[in-house]
Short mmCIF file of C-alpha atoms in Angstrom, two decimals:
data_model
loop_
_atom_site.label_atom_id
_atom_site.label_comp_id
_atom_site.label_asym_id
_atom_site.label_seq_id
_atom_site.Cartn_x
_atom_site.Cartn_y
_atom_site.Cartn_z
CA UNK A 1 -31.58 97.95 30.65
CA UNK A 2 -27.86 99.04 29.29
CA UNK A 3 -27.62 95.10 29.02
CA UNK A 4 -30.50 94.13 26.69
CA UNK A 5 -28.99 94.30 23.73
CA UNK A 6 -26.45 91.88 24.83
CA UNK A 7 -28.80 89.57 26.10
CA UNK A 8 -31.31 90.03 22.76
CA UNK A 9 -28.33 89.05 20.78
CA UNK A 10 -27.02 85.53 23.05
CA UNK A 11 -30.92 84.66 22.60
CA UNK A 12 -30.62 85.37 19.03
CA UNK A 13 -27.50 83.23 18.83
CA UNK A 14 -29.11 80.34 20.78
CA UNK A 15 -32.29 80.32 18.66
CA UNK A 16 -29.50 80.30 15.50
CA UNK A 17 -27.67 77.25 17.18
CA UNK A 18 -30.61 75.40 17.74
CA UNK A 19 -31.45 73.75 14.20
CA UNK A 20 -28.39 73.24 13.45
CA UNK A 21 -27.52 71.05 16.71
CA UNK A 22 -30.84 69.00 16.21
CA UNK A 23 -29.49 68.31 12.64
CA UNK A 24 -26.64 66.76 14.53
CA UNK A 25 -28.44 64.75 16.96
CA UNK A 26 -31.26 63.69 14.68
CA UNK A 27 -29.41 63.94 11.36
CA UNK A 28 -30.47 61.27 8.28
CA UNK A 29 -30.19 57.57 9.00
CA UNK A 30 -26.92 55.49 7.93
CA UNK A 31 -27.18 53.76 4.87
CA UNK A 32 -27.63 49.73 4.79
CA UNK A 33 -25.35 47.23 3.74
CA UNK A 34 -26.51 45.69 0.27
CA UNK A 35 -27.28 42.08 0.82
CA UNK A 36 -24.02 39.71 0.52
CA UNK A 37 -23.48 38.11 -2.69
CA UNK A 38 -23.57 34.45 -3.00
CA UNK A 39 -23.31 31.45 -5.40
CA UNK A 40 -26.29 29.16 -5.42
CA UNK A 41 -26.58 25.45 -7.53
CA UNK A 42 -28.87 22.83 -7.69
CA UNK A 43 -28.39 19.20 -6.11
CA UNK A 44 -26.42 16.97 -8.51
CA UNK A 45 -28.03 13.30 -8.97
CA UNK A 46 -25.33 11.13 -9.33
CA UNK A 47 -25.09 6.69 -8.92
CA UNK A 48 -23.48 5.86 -5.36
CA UNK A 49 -22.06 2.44 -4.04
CA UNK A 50 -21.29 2.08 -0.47
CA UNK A 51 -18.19 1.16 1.22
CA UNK A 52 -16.49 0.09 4.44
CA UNK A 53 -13.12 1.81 4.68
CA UNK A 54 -9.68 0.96 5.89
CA UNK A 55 -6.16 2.15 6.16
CA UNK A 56 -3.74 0.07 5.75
CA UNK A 57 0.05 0.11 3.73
CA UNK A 58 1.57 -1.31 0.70
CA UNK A 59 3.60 -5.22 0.88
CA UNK A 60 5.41 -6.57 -1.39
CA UNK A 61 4.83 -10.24 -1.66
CA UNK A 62 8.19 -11.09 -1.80
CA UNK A 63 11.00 -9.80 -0.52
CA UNK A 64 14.68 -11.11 0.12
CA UNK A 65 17.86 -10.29 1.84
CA UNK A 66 20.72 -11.46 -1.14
CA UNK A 67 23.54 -12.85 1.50
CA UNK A 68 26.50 -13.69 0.47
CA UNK A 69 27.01 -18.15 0.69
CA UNK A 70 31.12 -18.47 0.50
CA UNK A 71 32.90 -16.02 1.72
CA UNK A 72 35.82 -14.24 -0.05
CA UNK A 73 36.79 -10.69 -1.90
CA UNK A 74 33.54 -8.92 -3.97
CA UNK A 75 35.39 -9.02 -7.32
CA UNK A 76 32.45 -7.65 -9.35
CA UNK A 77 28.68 -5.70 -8.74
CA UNK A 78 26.85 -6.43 -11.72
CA UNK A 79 23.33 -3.57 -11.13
CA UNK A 80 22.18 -0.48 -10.79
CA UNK A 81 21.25 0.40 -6.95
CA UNK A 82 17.44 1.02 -7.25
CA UNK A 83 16.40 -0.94 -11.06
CA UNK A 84 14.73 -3.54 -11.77
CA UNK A 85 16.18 -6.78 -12.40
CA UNK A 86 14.96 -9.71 -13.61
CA UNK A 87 15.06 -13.31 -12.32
CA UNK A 88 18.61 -15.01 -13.19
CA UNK A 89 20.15 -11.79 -13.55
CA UNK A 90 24.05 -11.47 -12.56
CA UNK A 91 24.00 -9.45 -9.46
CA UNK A 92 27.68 -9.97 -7.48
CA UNK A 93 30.61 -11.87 -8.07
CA UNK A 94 32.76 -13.17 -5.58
CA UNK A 95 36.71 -14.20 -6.22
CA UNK A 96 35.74 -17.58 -7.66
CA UNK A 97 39.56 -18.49 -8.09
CA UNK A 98 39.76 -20.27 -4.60
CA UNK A 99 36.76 -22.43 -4.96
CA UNK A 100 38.39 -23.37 -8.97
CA UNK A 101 41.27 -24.73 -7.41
CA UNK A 102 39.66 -26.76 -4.68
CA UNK A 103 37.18 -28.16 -7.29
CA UNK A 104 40.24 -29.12 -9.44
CA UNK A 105 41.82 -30.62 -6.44
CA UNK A 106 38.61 -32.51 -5.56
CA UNK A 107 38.23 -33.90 -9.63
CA UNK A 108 41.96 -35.06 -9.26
CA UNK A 109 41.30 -37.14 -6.16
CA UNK A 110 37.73 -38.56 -7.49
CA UNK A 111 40.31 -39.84 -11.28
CA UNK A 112 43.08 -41.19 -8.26
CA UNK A 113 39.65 -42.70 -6.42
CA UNK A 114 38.04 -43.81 -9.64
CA UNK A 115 41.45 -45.60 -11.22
CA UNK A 116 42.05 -47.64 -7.69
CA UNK A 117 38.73 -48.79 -8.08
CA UNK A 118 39.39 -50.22 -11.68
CA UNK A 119 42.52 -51.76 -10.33
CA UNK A 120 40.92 -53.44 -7.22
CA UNK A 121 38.21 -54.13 -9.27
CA UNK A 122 40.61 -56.28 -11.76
CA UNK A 123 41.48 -58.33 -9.14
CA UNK A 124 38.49 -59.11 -7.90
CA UNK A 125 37.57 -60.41 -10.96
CA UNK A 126 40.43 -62.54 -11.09
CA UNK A 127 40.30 -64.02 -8.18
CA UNK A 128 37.02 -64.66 -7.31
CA UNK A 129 37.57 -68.04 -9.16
CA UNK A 130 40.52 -69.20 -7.71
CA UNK A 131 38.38 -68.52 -4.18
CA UNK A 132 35.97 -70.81 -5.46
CA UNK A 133 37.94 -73.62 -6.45
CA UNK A 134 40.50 -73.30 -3.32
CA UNK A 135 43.26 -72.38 -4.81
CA UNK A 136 43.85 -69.06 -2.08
CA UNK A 137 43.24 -69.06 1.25
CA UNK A 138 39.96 -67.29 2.77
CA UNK A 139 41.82 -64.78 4.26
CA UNK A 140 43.57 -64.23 1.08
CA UNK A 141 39.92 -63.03 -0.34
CA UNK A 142 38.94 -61.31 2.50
CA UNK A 143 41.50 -58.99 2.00
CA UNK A 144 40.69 -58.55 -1.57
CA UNK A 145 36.93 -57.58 -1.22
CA UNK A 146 38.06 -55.41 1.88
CA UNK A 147 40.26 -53.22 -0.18
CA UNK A 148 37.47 -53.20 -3.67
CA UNK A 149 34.77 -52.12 -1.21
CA UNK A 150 37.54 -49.35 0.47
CA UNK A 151 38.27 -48.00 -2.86
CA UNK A 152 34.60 -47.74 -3.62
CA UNK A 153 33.93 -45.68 -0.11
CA UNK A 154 36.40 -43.11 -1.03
CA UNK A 155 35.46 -42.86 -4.46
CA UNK A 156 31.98 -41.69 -3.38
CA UNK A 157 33.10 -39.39 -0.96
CA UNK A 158 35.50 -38.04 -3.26
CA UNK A 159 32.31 -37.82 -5.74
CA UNK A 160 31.10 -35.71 -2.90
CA UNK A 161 33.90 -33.32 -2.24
CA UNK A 162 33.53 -32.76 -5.75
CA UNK A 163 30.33 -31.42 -5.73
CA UNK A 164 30.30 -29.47 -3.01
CA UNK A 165 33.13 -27.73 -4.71
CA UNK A 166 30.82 -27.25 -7.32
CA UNK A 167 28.26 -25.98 -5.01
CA UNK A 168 30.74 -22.91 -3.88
CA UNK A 169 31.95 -22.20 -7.31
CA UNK A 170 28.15 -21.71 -8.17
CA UNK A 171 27.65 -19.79 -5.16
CA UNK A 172 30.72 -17.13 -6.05
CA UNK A 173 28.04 -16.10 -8.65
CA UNK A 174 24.83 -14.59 -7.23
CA UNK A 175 21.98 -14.08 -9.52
CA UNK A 176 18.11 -12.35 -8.38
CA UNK A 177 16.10 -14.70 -7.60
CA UNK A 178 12.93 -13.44 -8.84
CA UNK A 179 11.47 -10.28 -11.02
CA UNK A 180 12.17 -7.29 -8.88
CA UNK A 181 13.13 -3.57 -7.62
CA UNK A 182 16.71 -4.00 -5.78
CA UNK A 183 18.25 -1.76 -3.34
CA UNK A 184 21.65 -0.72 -2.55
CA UNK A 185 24.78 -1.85 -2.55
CA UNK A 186 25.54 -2.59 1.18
CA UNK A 187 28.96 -3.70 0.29
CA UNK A 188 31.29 -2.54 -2.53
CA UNK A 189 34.03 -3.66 -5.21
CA UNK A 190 37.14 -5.64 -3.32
CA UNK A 191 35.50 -5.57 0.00
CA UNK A 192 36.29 -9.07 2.09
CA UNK A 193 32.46 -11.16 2.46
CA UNK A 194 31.80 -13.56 5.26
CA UNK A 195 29.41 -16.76 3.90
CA UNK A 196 28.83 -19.84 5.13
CA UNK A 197 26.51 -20.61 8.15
CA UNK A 198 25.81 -17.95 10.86
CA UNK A 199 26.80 -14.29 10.46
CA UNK A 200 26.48 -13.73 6.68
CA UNK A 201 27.23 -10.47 4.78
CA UNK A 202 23.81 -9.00 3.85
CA UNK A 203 24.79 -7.56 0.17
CA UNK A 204 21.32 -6.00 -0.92
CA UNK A 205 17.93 -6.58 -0.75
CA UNK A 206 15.28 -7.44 -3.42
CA UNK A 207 11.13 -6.79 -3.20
CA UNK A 208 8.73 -7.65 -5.95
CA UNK A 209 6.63 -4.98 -7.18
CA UNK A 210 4.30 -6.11 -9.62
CA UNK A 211 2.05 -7.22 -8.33
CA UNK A 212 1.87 -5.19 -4.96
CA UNK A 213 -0.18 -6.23 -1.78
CA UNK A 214 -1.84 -4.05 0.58
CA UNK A 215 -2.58 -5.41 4.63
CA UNK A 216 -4.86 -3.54 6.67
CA UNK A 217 -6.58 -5.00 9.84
CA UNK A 218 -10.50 -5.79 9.74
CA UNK A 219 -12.10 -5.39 12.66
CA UNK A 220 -14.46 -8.89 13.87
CA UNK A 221 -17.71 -7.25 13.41
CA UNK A 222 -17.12 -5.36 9.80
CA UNK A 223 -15.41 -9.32 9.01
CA UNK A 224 -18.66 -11.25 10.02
CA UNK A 225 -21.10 -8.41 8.21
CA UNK A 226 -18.47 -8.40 4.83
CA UNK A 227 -18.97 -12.82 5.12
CA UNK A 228 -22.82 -12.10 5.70
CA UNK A 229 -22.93 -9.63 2.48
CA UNK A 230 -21.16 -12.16 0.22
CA UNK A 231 -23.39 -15.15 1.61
CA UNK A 232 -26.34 -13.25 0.84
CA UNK A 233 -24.84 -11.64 -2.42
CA UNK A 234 -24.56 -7.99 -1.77
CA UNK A 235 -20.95 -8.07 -2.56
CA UNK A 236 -20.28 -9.77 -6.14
CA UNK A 237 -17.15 -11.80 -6.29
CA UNK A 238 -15.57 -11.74 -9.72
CA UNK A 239 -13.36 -14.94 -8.76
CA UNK A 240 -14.35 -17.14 -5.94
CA UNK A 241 -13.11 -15.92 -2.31
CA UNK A 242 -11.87 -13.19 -4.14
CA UNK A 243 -13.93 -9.69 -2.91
CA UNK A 244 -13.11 -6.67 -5.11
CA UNK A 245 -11.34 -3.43 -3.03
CA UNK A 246 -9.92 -0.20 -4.28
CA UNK A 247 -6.78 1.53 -3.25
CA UNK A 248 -5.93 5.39 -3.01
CA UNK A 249 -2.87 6.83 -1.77
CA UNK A 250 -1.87 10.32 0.04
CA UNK A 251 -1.30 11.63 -3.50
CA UNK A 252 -4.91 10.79 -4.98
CA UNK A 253 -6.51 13.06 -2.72
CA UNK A 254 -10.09 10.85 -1.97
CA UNK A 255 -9.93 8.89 -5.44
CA UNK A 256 -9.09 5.42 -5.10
CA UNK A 257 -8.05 5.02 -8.55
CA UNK A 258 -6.36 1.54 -8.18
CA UNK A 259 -8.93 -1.62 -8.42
CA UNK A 260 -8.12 -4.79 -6.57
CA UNK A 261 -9.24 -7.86 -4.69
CA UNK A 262 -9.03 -9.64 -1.21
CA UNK A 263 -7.09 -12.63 -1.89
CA UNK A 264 -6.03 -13.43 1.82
CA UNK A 265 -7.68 -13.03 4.54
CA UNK A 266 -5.91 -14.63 7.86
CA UNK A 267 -7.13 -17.64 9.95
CA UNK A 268 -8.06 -16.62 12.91
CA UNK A 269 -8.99 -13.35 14.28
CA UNK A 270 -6.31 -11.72 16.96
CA UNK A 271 -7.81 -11.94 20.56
CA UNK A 272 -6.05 -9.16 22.10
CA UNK A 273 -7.01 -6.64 18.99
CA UNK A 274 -10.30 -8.20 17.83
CA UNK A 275 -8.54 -7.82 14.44
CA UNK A 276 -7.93 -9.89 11.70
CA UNK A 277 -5.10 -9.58 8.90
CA UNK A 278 -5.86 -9.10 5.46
CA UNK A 279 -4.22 -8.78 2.04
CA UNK A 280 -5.35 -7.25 -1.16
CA UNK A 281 -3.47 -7.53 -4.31
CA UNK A 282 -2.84 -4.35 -6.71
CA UNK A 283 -1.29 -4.24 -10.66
CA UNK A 284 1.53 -1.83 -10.23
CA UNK A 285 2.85 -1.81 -13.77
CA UNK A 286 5.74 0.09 -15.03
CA UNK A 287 4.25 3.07 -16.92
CA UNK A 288 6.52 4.01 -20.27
CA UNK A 289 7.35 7.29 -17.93
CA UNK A 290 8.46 7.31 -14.44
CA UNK A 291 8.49 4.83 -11.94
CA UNK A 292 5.44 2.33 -10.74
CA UNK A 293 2.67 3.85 -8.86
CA UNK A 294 2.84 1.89 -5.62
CA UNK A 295 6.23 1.41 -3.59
CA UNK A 296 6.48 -1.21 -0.78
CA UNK A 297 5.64 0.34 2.58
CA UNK A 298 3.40 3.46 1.97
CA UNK A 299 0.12 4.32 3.72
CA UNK A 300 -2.80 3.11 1.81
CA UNK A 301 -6.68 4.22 1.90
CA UNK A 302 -8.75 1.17 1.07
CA UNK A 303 -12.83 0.46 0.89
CA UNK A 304 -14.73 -2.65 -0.02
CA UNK A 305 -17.94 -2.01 -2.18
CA UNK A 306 -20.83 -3.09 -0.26
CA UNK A 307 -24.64 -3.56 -2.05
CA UNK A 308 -25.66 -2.58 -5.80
CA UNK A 309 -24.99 0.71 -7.23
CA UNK A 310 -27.83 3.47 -6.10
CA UNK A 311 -28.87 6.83 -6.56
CA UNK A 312 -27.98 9.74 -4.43
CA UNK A 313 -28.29 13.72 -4.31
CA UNK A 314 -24.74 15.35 -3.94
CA UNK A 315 -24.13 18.90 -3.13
CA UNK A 316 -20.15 20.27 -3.27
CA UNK A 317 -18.29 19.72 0.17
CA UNK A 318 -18.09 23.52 0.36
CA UNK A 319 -21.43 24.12 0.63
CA UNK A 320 -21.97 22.24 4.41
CA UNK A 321 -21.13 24.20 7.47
CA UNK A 322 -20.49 22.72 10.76
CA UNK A 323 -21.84 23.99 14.13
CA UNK A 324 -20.77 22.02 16.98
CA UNK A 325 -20.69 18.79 15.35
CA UNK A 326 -24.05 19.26 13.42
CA UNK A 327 -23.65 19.70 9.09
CA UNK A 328 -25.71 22.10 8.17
CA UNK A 329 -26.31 24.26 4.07
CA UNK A 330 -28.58 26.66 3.20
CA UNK A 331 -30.97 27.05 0.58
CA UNK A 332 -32.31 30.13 -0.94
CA UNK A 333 -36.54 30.65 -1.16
CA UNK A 334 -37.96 32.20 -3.45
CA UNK A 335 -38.07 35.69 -1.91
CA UNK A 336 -34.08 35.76 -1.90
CA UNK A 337 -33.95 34.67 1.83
CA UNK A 338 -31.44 32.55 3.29
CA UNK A 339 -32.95 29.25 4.97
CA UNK A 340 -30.48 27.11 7.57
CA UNK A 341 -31.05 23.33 6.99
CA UNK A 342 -29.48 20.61 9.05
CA UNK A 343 -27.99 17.64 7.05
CA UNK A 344 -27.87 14.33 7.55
CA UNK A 345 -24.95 13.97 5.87
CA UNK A 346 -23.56 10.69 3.48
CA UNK A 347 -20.85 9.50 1.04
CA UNK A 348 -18.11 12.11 0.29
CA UNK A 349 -16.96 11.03 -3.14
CA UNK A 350 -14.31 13.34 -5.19
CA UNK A 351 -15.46 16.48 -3.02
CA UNK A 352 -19.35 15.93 -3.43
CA UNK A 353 -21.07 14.69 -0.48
CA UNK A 354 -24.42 13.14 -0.78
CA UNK A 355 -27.41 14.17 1.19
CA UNK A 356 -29.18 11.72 2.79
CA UNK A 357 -32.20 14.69 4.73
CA UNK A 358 -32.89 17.77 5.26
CA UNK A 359 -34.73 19.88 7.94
CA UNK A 360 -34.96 23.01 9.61
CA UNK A 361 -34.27 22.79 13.24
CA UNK A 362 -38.38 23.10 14.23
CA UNK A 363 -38.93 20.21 12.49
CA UNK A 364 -38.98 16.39 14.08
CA UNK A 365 -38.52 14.32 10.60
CA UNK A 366 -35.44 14.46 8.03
CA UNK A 367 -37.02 15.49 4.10
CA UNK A 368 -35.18 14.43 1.07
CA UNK A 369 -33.66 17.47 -0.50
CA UNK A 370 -35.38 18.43 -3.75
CA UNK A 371 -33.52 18.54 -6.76
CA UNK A 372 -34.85 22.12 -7.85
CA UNK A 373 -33.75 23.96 -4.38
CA UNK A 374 -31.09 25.82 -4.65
CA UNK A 375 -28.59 25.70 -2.43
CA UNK A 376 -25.89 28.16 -1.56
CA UNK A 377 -22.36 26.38 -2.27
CA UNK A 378 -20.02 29.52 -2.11
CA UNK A 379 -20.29 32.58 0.20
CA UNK A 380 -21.95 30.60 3.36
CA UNK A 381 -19.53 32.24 5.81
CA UNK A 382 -21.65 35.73 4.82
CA UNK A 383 -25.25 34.33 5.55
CA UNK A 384 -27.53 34.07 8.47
CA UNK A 385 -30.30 32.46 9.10
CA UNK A 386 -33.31 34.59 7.47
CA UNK A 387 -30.71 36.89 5.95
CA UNK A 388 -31.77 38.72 2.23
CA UNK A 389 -28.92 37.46 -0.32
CA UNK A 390 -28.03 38.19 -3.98
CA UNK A 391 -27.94 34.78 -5.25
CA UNK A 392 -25.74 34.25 -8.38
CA UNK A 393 -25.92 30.94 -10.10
CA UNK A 394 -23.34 28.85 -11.06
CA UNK A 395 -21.53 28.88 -14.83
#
């Protein structure tokens, strides 16, 4: 009995404790997240034409190596490594003071050639009638004509000698041989230049650049469908044989800004690839600024237009997920809720992609996406199917 108290007080303290360790175990919920914010836009209608795409690089359609013909010292480099020249333009000198002196040498013995003719020739003519009338012997004559038709021999060939002379005189001067980019020098000022036949000294090289061809490889099956198309007039050719093509490069993103045609397409197709070679041909003026566009050698994008111009639904690239392989977007009903469609996706054309059908995954048959649905384009990482969202539109 001396120990009630203590015990009426723990039971007291217990009863005390009690309410306040239920509020801790069954206190007021936790607050939900507000519903993620996203940015919602309508499908864009925009006028599609198909293609078939290739990759291929930039060719120039001519290109030389400028070798040097007679050999000698470099006396003089008449460009700037990297500009354009024109055709006929002085590019190299060699020391033409060798080939000057043999030509000389080679006129001298064509006027020693030319006046032995004139004197052989003189008495020809005087004594061609004495031969006829018998007044020298036959023998006499013979020798006579033998030594007129000498002379003439070896005035031709020194006629010849002459102009081959000429020939490496003209050849100490190299000019570029058509309208061009050049390279380097590969050989400078005073340097000694083999020419000649066999083991030449490679100076520089030359490539045309305007116009500028691109090859690519088209497979036999895209060739005999592209033939079939232009037979039956779904490609339109602005000059016979030739198909229009556009070009885009690295730098261009996916525009192909530069406009084209086929105009070579090889004669038979490769066996052991199934290929075929092909060329299209680009304008690669020089722009007022800068350099040209297109430089020999550089990957190039390329796609044929195939069929007439159509209509098509385009959504921004951004606004398609992927989930093991499958495209998918989401729309946004009209109670704020976040529906998953699959996409059959189409054309991707300056970051739109066109939607060929939609569906949700019950569903058997692709729809055609409606052009007042509006579909989420930023924020998709933050939704879930059947998830409540704050749709924003687009400004």
């Amino acid at each position: 009995m001396r120990n009630r108290p203590h015990v009426s007080m723990l039971l007291f303290c217990l009863l005390a404790l009690a309410p306040t360790a239920g509020g801790c175990k069954n206190g007021p919920a936790k607050e939900s997240l507000p519903p993620p914010e996203v940015t919602v836009a309508t499908p864009v209608q925009k006028e599609l034409i198909d293609y078939e795409r290739f990759t291929g690089r930039t060719d120039p359609i001519e290109q030389v190596e400028i070798r040097a013909r007679v050999s000698g010292y470099l006396t003089k480099i008449d460009f700037k490594p990297g500009a354009d020249v024109k055709k006929d333009q002085p590019l190299f000198e060699i020391d033409p003071r060798p080939y000057k002196a043999d030509l000389d040498r080679a006129e001298g013995q064509v006027a020693l050639a030319k006046a032995k003719v004139d004197r052989l020739n003189r008495d020809y003519q005087r004594n061609e009638p004495l031969f006829r009338n018998g007044t020298i012997a036959p023998a006499e004559w013979d020798k006579i004509v033998g030594d007129r038709d000498e002379s003439l021999g070896a005035l031709k060939a020194a006629n010849s000698n002459v102009e081959g002379y000429k020939l490496s005189l003209q050849f100490t001067k190299i000019a570029a041989p058509f309208d061009g980019q050049i390279g380097d020098w590969l050989v400078t000022e005073g340097n000694l230049v083999s020419g000649g036949q066999g083991n030449t000294t490679l100076l520089t090289t030359i490539v045309m650049v305007d116009p500028m061809d691109a090859v690519f490889d088209l497979d036999e099956n895209t060739l005999q469908r592209l033939q079939k198309d232009v037979r039956e007039g779904r490609i339109k050719l602005k000059v016979e044989g030739e198909i229009p093509v556009e070009m885009g490069l690295n730098v261009d993103g996916s525009a192909f800004p530069f406009k084209g045609t086929v105009n070579f397409v090889n004669n038979r197709v490769d066996p052991k690839t199934g290929t075929i070679k092909v060329k299209a041909r680009f304008p690669n003026p020089k722009p007022s600024v800068g350099s040209r566009p297109l430089t020999a050698g550089v990957f190039a994008r390329i796609r044929v237009p195939i069929g007439e111009p159509r209509k098509g639904l385009m959504v921004p690239e951004s606004a398609l997920g992927t989930d093991q392989g499958n495209r998918y977007l989401y729309v946004v009903d009209g109670g704020s809720t976040a529906v998953r469609l699959e996409v059959k996706p189409g054309a991707l054309e300056d970051g739109w992609r066109e939607i060929e059908g939609v569906k949700v995954p019950a569903d058997a048959d692709f729809r055609t996406l409606r052009l007042d649905e509006q579909v989420i384009v930023k924020g998709i990482q933050r939704v879930r199917p059947g998830m409540t969202v704050d749709a924003k539109a687009t400004k």
